[in-house]
XYZ file of C-alpha atoms in Angstrom:
667
model
C 74.907 76.756 134.455
C 77.683 74.330 135.039
C 77.365 72.399 138.299
C 80.405 73.169 140.557
C 79.518 71.401 144.164
C 81.356 68.758 145.163
C 80.977 65.237 143.317
C 82.456 62.320 145.216
C 83.122 60.337 142.382
C 85.774 62.644 141.470
C 87.725 61.665 144.347
C 87.338 57.992 143.381
C 89.200 59.423 140.154
C 91.742 60.434 141.893
C 92.163 57.374 144.241
C 92.411 55.120 141.354
C 95.339 57.869 139.781
C 97.513 57.843 142.692
C 96.986 54.391 143.371
C 98.423 53.650 139.867
C 101.130 55.702 140.019
C 102.145 54.635 143.418
C 102.363 50.443 142.262
C 103.691 52.105 138.831
C 107.029 53.404 141.168
C 106.852 50.639 143.628
C 107.819 48.798 140.184
C 105.238 46.233 140.257
C 105.452 44.813 136.692
C 102.007 43.814 135.908
C 101.072 48.001 136.451
C 103.832 49.280 134.315
C 101.307 51.332 132.817
C 100.146 53.069 135.971
C 101.679 56.041 135.117
C 98.723 56.841 132.911
C 97.115 57.943 136.605
C 98.921 61.726 135.815
C 96.899 62.184 132.877
C 93.904 61.218 134.554
C 94.711 64.303 136.915
C 95.329 66.525 134.369
C 91.857 66.092 132.626
C 90.091 66.136 136.202
C 91.807 69.475 136.606
C 90.813 70.856 132.901
C 87.186 69.642 133.975
C 87.056 71.570 137.765
C 89.453 74.545 136.624
C 87.102 75.239 133.560
C 84.138 75.159 135.484
C 84.987 77.045 138.332
C 86.279 79.844 136.551
C 83.531 80.267 134.052
C 80.760 79.821 137.140
C 82.557 82.459 138.728
C 83.019 84.736 135.591
C 79.117 84.483 135.026
C 78.287 85.729 138.051
C 80.806 88.312 138.031
C 82.611 87.167 141.237
C 85.842 86.011 139.881
C 88.629 87.852 140.451
C 92.207 87.078 138.741
C 94.027 88.339 142.027
C 91.889 85.721 144.151
C 92.458 82.725 142.162
C 96.241 83.048 142.052
C 96.035 83.579 145.741
C 94.125 80.277 146.158
C 95.969 78.330 144.308
C 99.111 79.267 146.125
C 97.279 78.134 149.871
C 96.138 75.136 148.158
C 99.341 73.411 146.308
C 102.202 75.336 148.252
C 102.236 74.427 151.507
C 102.175 70.488 151.100
C 104.734 71.078 148.614
C 106.990 73.146 150.391
C 106.726 70.848 153.436
C 107.802 67.875 150.809
C 110.671 69.406 149.314
C 112.213 70.294 153.019
C 111.570 67.110 154.452
C 113.287 65.079 151.413
C 116.146 67.905 151.478
C 117.154 67.322 154.759
C 116.761 63.197 154.546
C 119.000 64.096 150.754
C 121.410 65.582 152.493
C 121.916 62.664 154.904
C 121.759 59.722 151.828
C 122.135 61.221 148.328
C 126.487 61.534 147.230
C 127.526 64.517 146.191
C 126.907 64.799 142.297
C 123.668 63.271 142.830
C 122.679 65.944 146.061
C 123.846 68.821 143.329
C 121.329 67.870 140.971
C 118.545 67.547 143.408
C 119.211 71.223 144.726
C 118.807 72.273 141.510
C 115.769 70.540 140.979
C 114.482 71.188 144.589
C 115.447 75.247 142.773
C 113.020 74.689 140.237
C 110.267 72.902 141.877
C 109.629 75.575 143.977
C 109.284 77.889 141.045
C 107.152 75.793 139.105
C 109.528 74.698 136.680
C 110.867 71.271 137.007
C 109.161 69.839 133.803
C 111.333 72.077 131.961
C 114.400 71.032 133.972
C 113.621 67.596 133.719
C 113.087 68.033 129.922
C 116.359 69.363 129.275
C 117.986 66.979 131.116
C 116.515 63.993 129.544
C 118.347 61.405 127.532
C 121.530 59.638 127.371
C 123.109 62.024 129.961
C 120.147 61.433 131.954
C 120.596 60.062 135.228
C 118.319 56.975 136.364
C 115.102 58.373 137.284
C 115.070 56.527 140.138
C 117.841 58.853 141.365
C 116.118 62.161 141.124
C 113.798 62.479 144.402
C 111.746 65.205 142.827
C 111.021 63.853 138.911
C 107.596 63.785 139.707
C 107.341 67.387 140.213
C 107.474 67.703 136.824
C 103.125 66.866 136.257
C 102.794 69.856 139.011
C 105.137 71.839 137.389
C 102.995 71.216 133.753
C 99.694 71.770 136.391
C 100.973 75.086 137.877
C 101.536 76.162 134.102
C 98.200 74.956 133.004
C 96.736 77.553 136.358
C 98.483 80.389 135.088
C 97.373 80.759 131.777
C 94.275 78.942 131.551
C 92.352 81.574 133.838
C 93.472 84.484 131.061
C 92.096 81.949 128.306
C 88.748 81.964 129.660
C 88.639 85.591 130.711
C 89.752 86.244 126.926
C 86.997 83.716 125.669
C 84.048 85.554 127.970
C 84.927 89.063 126.848
C 86.480 89.078 123.878
C 84.739 86.038 122.284
C 82.090 85.971 123.957
C 79.733 85.220 120.655
C 81.371 82.702 120.159
C 79.915 79.527 122.174
C 82.867 78.409 124.892
C 82.028 74.813 123.666
C 83.013 75.147 120.418
C 86.129 77.185 121.406
C 87.129 74.107 122.904
C 86.744 71.716 120.544
C 88.522 73.455 118.072
C 91.334 73.954 121.236
C 91.070 70.384 122.095
C 90.923 69.081 118.284
C 94.434 71.236 117.406
C 95.782 70.872 120.689
C 95.399 66.826 120.549
C 96.813 67.543 117.181
C 99.958 69.275 117.854
C 100.399 66.758 120.640
C 100.471 63.622 118.376
C 102.709 65.922 115.968
C 105.255 66.677 117.900
C 105.494 63.217 119.711
C 106.462 62.003 116.660
C 109.904 64.514 116.668
C 110.497 64.959 120.259
C 108.841 62.580 122.608
C 110.390 63.999 125.373
C 109.084 67.564 124.914
C 105.820 66.501 124.346
C 105.774 64.213 127.566
C 107.281 67.186 129.802
C 106.509 70.408 128.073
C 102.805 72.174 129.249
C 101.911 72.845 125.085
C 101.605 69.425 124.373
C 99.782 68.186 127.201
C 97.070 71.162 126.623
C 94.575 68.725 124.998
C 94.091 66.800 128.398
C 93.295 69.947 130.381
C 90.982 71.547 127.676
C 89.166 67.941 126.971
C 88.065 67.525 131.031
C 86.857 71.743 130.253
C 84.884 70.375 127.107
C 83.378 67.622 129.050
C 82.123 70.019 131.712
C 80.616 72.187 128.782
C 79.127 69.541 126.708
C 77.668 68.054 128.838
C 75.283 70.458 129.583
C 73.917 70.503 126.685
C 70.465 68.798 126.497
C 71.033 66.479 123.332
C 74.553 65.149 125.083
C 73.110 65.269 128.812
C 70.149 63.546 127.877
C 71.611 59.848 128.083
C 72.450 60.068 131.531
C 68.894 60.286 132.851
C 69.175 56.502 131.994
C 71.486 55.163 134.906
C 72.671 52.406 132.792
C 73.632 54.191 130.066
C 75.955 56.057 132.828
C 77.296 52.875 134.337
C 78.084 51.866 131.019
C 80.450 55.038 130.457
C 81.917 54.334 133.986
C 82.363 51.021 133.359
C 83.992 51.334 129.674
C 86.051 54.578 131.502
C 87.444 52.010 133.879
C 88.340 49.473 131.433
C 90.162 51.954 128.972
C 92.325 52.418 131.995
C 92.899 49.067 133.154
C 93.866 47.984 129.298
C 96.149 51.247 129.237
C 97.505 50.231 132.678
C 98.400 46.396 131.953
C 99.626 47.285 128.268
C 101.703 50.144 128.398
C 105.305 49.990 129.780
C 108.269 51.775 130.360
C 109.613 51.213 127.133
C 106.318 52.577 125.234
C 106.467 55.377 123.170
C 103.878 58.416 125.557
C 102.104 60.556 124.920
C 101.845 60.061 121.239
C 98.679 57.889 120.982
C 99.154 56.052 123.512
C 97.396 58.679 126.026
C 94.282 58.629 124.110
C 92.999 55.564 125.349
C 93.203 56.606 129.183
C 92.301 60.789 128.435
C 88.999 59.297 126.824
C 88.966 57.038 130.231
C 88.769 60.102 132.011
C 86.493 61.763 130.085
C 84.258 58.870 129.953
C 84.047 58.964 133.847
C 83.903 62.436 133.942
C 80.728 63.007 131.872
C 79.463 59.648 133.547
C 79.061 61.415 136.927
C 77.757 64.945 135.265
C 73.897 63.639 135.668
C 72.178 65.285 138.561
C 72.263 62.718 140.864
C 75.327 61.697 140.046
C 77.184 58.469 138.900
C 74.699 55.259 138.248
C 74.405 52.265 140.979
C 77.576 50.667 139.546
C 79.446 53.953 139.181
C 78.754 54.992 142.882
C 79.498 51.832 143.965
C 83.414 51.858 142.584
C 84.071 55.431 142.759
C 82.034 56.867 145.970
C 82.770 54.055 148.197
C 84.271 55.497 151.505
C 87.865 53.910 150.765
C 87.716 55.707 147.069
C 86.655 58.580 148.645
C 89.602 59.013 151.378
C 92.293 58.179 149.011
C 90.900 60.535 146.560
C 90.817 63.108 149.301
C 94.515 62.396 150.162
C 95.610 62.441 147.382
C 97.587 65.162 146.521
C 99.550 64.348 150.028
C 99.885 60.759 148.523
C 101.353 61.909 145.271
C 104.120 64.168 146.739
C 105.251 62.024 149.259
C 105.259 58.569 147.401
C 108.252 58.953 144.917
C 111.061 60.324 147.289
C 110.157 58.127 149.429
C 110.874 55.358 147.202
C 113.527 57.091 145.674
C 115.594 57.517 148.845
C 114.867 53.847 150.050
C 116.001 52.491 146.886
C 119.027 54.725 146.740
C 120.676 53.819 149.928
C 119.670 49.899 149.668
C 119.834 49.095 146.273
C 117.722 49.408 142.881
C 115.561 46.043 143.701
C 112.682 46.146 145.361
C 110.932 42.394 147.761
C 107.461 41.638 148.063
C 108.224 42.696 151.879
C 110.048 45.826 150.875
C 107.227 46.775 148.424
C 104.369 46.370 151.249
C 106.405 48.440 153.872
C 107.232 51.151 151.436
C 103.543 50.981 150.430
C 102.012 51.621 154.260
C 104.910 54.073 154.876
C 103.743 56.367 151.963
C 100.122 56.137 153.457
C 100.907 57.112 156.906
C 103.256 59.971 155.156
C 100.239 60.911 153.191
C 98.002 61.156 156.170
C 100.496 62.962 158.319
C 100.943 65.429 155.529
C 97.397 65.712 154.485
C 96.091 66.441 157.841
C 99.271 68.351 159.562
C 99.784 70.503 156.612
C 97.514 69.952 153.550
C 93.916 71.154 155.589
C 95.298 73.279 157.949
C 95.755 75.831 155.394
C 93.175 75.020 152.740
C 89.969 72.971 152.807
C 87.969 71.870 149.777
C 84.140 71.294 149.386
C 82.894 68.854 151.978
C 85.332 69.360 154.430
C 85.249 70.619 157.512
C 88.306 72.661 158.803
C 90.189 71.437 161.307
C 91.777 72.923 164.126
C 92.004 77.135 164.369
C 90.616 79.038 161.514
C 92.819 80.742 159.517
C 94.209 83.844 160.707
C 96.080 85.125 157.531
C 94.386 86.532 154.478
C 95.520 84.822 150.950
C 97.660 87.807 150.571
C 99.540 87.770 153.516
C 99.817 83.770 152.979
C 101.250 84.076 149.689
C 103.908 86.624 151.296
C 105.168 84.154 153.495
C 105.519 81.765 151.037
C 107.548 84.251 149.123
C 109.769 84.675 152.056
C 110.165 80.863 152.385
C 110.808 80.185 149.049
C 113.448 82.414 149.080
C 115.434 81.073 151.964
C 114.651 77.521 150.923
C 115.709 78.627 146.851
C 119.342 80.241 148.584
C 120.111 76.794 150.886
C 119.214 74.749 147.871
C 121.675 77.066 145.871
C 124.683 76.608 147.958
C 124.341 72.985 147.700
C 124.026 72.948 144.233
C 126.693 75.240 143.851
C 129.181 74.094 146.390
C 129.387 70.145 144.881
C 126.450 69.102 146.352
C 128.287 69.812 149.938
C 131.060 67.224 149.150
C 132.104 68.180 152.904
C 129.401 65.352 153.462
C 131.400 62.889 152.133
C 135.034 63.103 152.313
C 135.655 59.404 151.124
C 134.155 59.853 147.498
C 136.263 59.263 144.840
C 134.669 61.405 142.291
C 134.087 64.974 142.671
C 130.615 66.546 140.816
C 133.030 68.341 138.825
C 135.320 65.613 138.110
C 132.002 63.935 136.838
C 130.825 66.477 135.186
C 133.900 66.914 133.003
C 134.581 63.928 132.268
C 131.169 63.334 130.642
C 131.428 65.993 128.518
C 135.200 65.459 127.656
C 134.425 62.583 125.557
C 133.483 65.304 122.734
C 136.585 67.222 123.180
C 137.745 65.528 119.316
C 134.427 64.724 117.933
C 132.835 67.976 118.407
C 135.093 69.332 116.183
C 135.730 66.162 113.051
C 134.941 66.437 109.901
C 131.174 65.675 109.805
C 129.202 64.159 106.680
C 127.048 67.418 106.429
C 129.852 69.356 105.354
C 132.735 66.781 104.188
C 133.331 68.707 100.809
C 134.050 72.109 103.331
C 138.189 72.360 103.276
C 137.646 74.144 106.455
C 137.157 71.377 108.261
C 137.807 68.363 105.909
C 140.362 66.965 103.523
C 139.283 66.286 100.029
C 138.055 62.875 99.515
C 140.632 62.502 96.494
C 141.550 58.496 97.059
C 144.858 59.758 98.617
C 143.666 58.748 102.043
C 141.946 56.279 103.812
C 138.436 57.993 104.342
C 136.676 56.279 107.094
C 132.597 57.645 108.502
C 131.830 56.515 112.170
C 128.252 55.661 111.938
C 126.035 55.138 115.157
C 123.807 56.330 117.699
C 125.405 58.252 120.882
C 128.722 55.594 120.826
C 129.638 57.375 117.794
C 131.792 59.663 119.812
C 133.357 56.113 121.261
C 134.149 54.522 118.572
C 135.542 57.786 117.354
C 137.707 58.401 119.716
C 139.019 54.562 119.857
C 140.325 54.844 116.408
C 141.619 58.616 116.726
C 143.842 57.348 119.813
C 144.861 54.227 117.714
C 145.405 54.869 114.016
C 144.723 58.742 113.705
C 148.772 59.858 113.276
C 149.854 56.251 112.368
C 148.063 55.952 109.363
C 146.428 58.266 106.384
C 143.279 58.077 107.759
C 140.787 60.801 107.414
C 137.683 60.054 109.977
C 134.295 61.729 109.233
C 131.574 61.373 111.676
C 127.884 60.805 110.941
C 126.343 62.705 113.763
C 124.770 60.463 115.678
C 121.178 58.645 114.631
C 119.634 59.578 118.234
C 118.003 62.453 117.231
C 116.781 61.446 113.761
C 113.691 59.696 114.583
C 112.158 56.923 112.649
C 115.031 56.537 109.687
C 112.603 55.005 106.843
C 113.148 53.705 102.765
C 110.756 54.931 100.378
C 110.607 54.438 96.452
C 113.337 57.752 96.415
C 115.626 56.180 98.962
C 116.540 56.930 103.028
C 114.407 59.549 104.793
C 114.027 60.274 108.548
C 111.997 62.411 110.811
C 114.536 64.827 111.160
C 115.732 67.433 108.203
C 119.196 67.964 109.583
C 119.221 63.599 109.038
C 117.801 63.449 106.460
C 120.650 65.505 104.556
C 122.961 63.413 106.074
C 121.515 60.704 104.521
C 121.201 61.612 101.397
C 124.456 63.051 101.389
C 125.713 59.428 102.888
C 123.969 57.897 99.689
C 125.240 60.411 97.204
C 127.787 59.155 94.378
C 130.104 62.282 95.409
C 130.517 60.739 98.629
C 130.305 57.161 98.135
C 132.633 57.463 95.468
C 135.773 57.700 97.733
C 134.202 56.322 101.190
C 136.241 53.276 102.017
C 135.123 52.177 105.471
C 132.211 52.594 107.532
C 132.564 52.267 111.344
C 129.164 50.586 113.007
C 129.223 52.384 116.287
C 126.480 50.965 118.389
C 125.522 50.372 122.430
C 124.862 46.780 121.591
C 125.546 46.751 118.457
C 123.875 43.681 117.241
C 120.395 44.739 119.115
C 117.111 44.576 117.419
C 116.822 47.985 117.943
C 119.657 48.768 115.090
C 117.693 47.201 112.610
C 117.089 50.132 110.388
C 120.829 50.923 110.506
C 121.420 47.465 109.881
C 119.465 47.540 106.989
C 121.436 50.899 105.439
C 124.556 49.210 105.556
C 123.308 46.956 103.569
C 122.127 49.211 101.356
C 125.360 51.183 101.358
C 127.189 47.852 100.560
C 124.839 47.133 97.566
C 125.431 50.089 96.171
C 128.936 50.001 96.759
C 130.414 46.324 96.994
C 134.157 47.131 97.803
C 133.188 49.138 100.648
C 133.920 47.727 104.502
C 132.331 47.651 107.241
C 133.530 47.349 110.769
C 131.815 46.551 113.873
C 133.398 48.100 116.862
C 132.320 45.919 119.269
C 130.407 46.540 122.267
C 131.745 46.088 126.291
C 130.015 46.645 129.589
C 126.711 48.457 130.287
C 125.820 49.159 133.925
C 122.351 49.176 135.647
C 123.765 52.648 137.277
C 125.612 55.166 136.519
C 129.321 53.855 137.501
C 130.251 57.264 139.188
C 127.603 56.803 141.337
C 128.925 53.012 142.025
C 132.355 53.993 142.337
C 131.562 56.869 145.232
C 129.594 54.303 147.337
C 132.377 51.646 146.708
C 135.232 53.368 146.711
C 136.847 51.291 143.824
C 135.983 50.807 140.165
C 136.073 47.112 139.927
C 132.641 47.002 141.560
C 131.373 48.314 138.035
C 131.910 45.068 136.695
C 130.109 43.306 139.265
C 127.564 40.894 137.910
C 124.831 42.208 140.467
C 125.630 45.419 138.357
C 125.880 45.108 134.682
C 123.433 45.209 132.843
C 124.875 43.985 129.122
C 128.056 42.726 128.768
C 129.367 41.509 125.068
C 130.860 38.075 125.633
C 129.141 36.146 122.948
C 127.746 38.769 120.386
C 126.584 35.954 118.194
C 124.061 35.063 120.472
C 122.322 38.403 119.616
C 119.326 38.761 116.969
C 121.031 41.243 114.241
C 124.323 38.976 114.557
C 123.605 37.028 111.551
C 122.868 39.629 109.183
C 125.757 42.138 110.427
C 127.934 38.953 110.528
C 127.449 38.930 106.691
C 128.351 42.090 106.084
C 131.459 42.823 108.622
C 134.793 42.475 107.461
C 136.483 43.399 110.383
C 135.136 42.868 114.278
C 136.610 45.348 116.799
C 136.954 42.975 119.838
C 136.733 45.559 122.904
C 136.001 42.327 125.003
C 138.719 40.320 123.923
C 140.779 43.653 124.282
C 140.181 44.069 128.218
C 138.897 40.940 129.337
C 141.387 37.897 129.939
C 139.554 34.896 128.566
C 136.326 36.852 127.950
C 135.197 36.781 131.733
C 133.349 39.608 133.087
C 135.306 39.919 136.307
C 139.053 40.232 134.483
C 137.574 43.156 132.564
C 139.668 46.457 132.342
C 137.396 49.310 134.521
C 139.992 51.804 134.025
C 142.679 53.210 132.767
C 146.704 52.498 134.092
C 146.564 55.499 135.613
C 143.210 55.166 137.756
C 140.567 57.154 135.031
C 136.979 55.070 135.349
C 136.152 53.459 131.964
C 132.811 55.097 132.223
C 131.120 57.633 133.916
C 127.633 56.903 132.922
C 125.790 53.953 132.538
C 127.990 52.586 129.310
C 129.698 55.478 127.259
C 133.402 55.123 127.490
C 135.209 57.672 129.099
C 137.497 59.640 126.631
C 140.651 58.376 128.697
C 139.553 54.957 128.346
C 138.616 55.149 124.745
C 141.760 56.690 123.991
C 143.549 53.862 126.034
C 142.156 51.120 123.887
C 142.394 52.299 120.548
C 146.237 52.631 121.402
C 146.564 48.887 122.986
C 144.309 47.456 119.966
C 146.758 49.661 117.534
C 149.660 47.967 119.337
C 148.206 44.511 118.842
C 146.680 45.581 115.203
C 149.052 47.128 113.528
C 148.121 48.796 109.974
C 144.401 47.805 110.442
C 142.897 50.077 107.890
C 145.742 49.714 105.753
C 145.201 45.997 105.666
C 141.823 46.038 105.416
C 141.390 48.525 102.311
C 144.544 48.060 100.551
C 145.980 44.163 101.798
C 148.646 43.790 98.908
C 150.244 46.997 99.339
C 149.810 47.183 103.512
C 151.898 43.969 103.127
C 154.682 45.233 101.138
C 155.116 48.112 103.212
C 155.091 46.309 106.552
C 158.150 43.784 104.783
C 159.011 40.618 105.663
C 158.657 38.799 109.069
């Protein structure tokens, strides 16, 4: 029989997890891997919930309805209180477009699907994470989906599969789900991070510890306190290793999720002996401070991120040591208030005495009131969402949420219907590549559309060009060269790469425009190798680098609405990248050796290549960016026309210099 009583060491694990997450969110650089605290929570949940359900089912005491109603009482009051208070505070602080997005995320949070919402928002169009006060609720969405599905799985195993040892089923599920996570991480890292099916392995491995520890040969080593302590210390060391070595740019989950998961398993296993953790484990995990922080960990997790986000939103992105210390104190006080003022008034864990008056509502009546509250809160949030984030709150703003959204989408207006490499022989979309026109391939990441818009506006009508889009490399995954040629993780991208290097496509291709954000960055190494191989295969192929411009720390629309003028977007404190001198970048020598022409956007838009002189809007006032670094359609069009006026016959001279000079005539 599995023991389901209170374990103080698990509160100690919760204390470590919530502390790591909070310090990570406070941007403590040395603890950049602190987000693994969420993984520890997942393993703990799998361990506890599986143990409780199986034990009650074995005794004939488990009722699915009671389990779900109990989860409602446990989770929803603190969550709803957090969403409500955050909504009120956000109404005073957030700009309309951000408040509209926040309202949408509040609805998703109330219905336990915020992880799905944030997954679909992830990527280049995602608002900076520190502008999303409820982003941390993605993990609650995963947990709540686990609570919905896992009891049904256990009931199925305890009835239909009752002849199969549950530990073997868990071993199989853990192996398959771990493989699925590793496999999918290589294809869609955001999906593997946010979506429940690819987090199942952590819940199932937690459950596996609970059941495997009941087997005599696995439990036997725990009789030796020294071995129990060895497991605990190893687990803590793995947590420390992950916290110190992982970071915001580290691919996660993938293989990097395994050490913290194993660490949590070792700590749970070490505490599974009849007398609990060994002497050292008790000292580290069951001391009064760890237990206290563990008991308020749910409340602390709920309040820490909204407090940090709203403060940073109002005051700026960077936190001083003093601000970090003050915010940490505020988070602790808020967690204590939420825990004792809300959480423990409706639910008490084992080992906790109920404060105040006894509960008067049964679970069903309580759940009904929670449902009514969620309906009311959803209605209010939906009103804010569908009414432009209550724009009446801030009549001084320059751009409405609708203008920002339409501005971001407009850059695909022409690009989406462009001739694509994947169907370049389809005459319904593309002209025949027969040498009668100049065929130009625009090849890049999410900035491919920027290069396309620039060239189309400048030369699309004045020169006989056919612009062909590659289709962005963002979702190609890793692009590698094999003995058979270039390949990619994405099947569609593999097909495009095959076409790119095919004889039928290359024979009439005249120019490749390399259109990337930070074109000379080392992150573009594989794309530069593709250019090198294209040049080797076709020596007369011309290569044009579409130069970078300005990249922002925050979305320009956000800065513009706060300051009232687009010029604020070019202030050095707001700029993340400025391509003043591309020769200083790591990939410059290799790209320079390939380059036939460089479209210098800094020289085009900035007097003397000085940041403070750069243009940040079109002559009729359209901002150069709506997000952090993608050119608006209007600004790309303006730049293309301006460049073409200064460089007439650009592609003609590049591809057929003698004929172009003759056609232009004498000076």
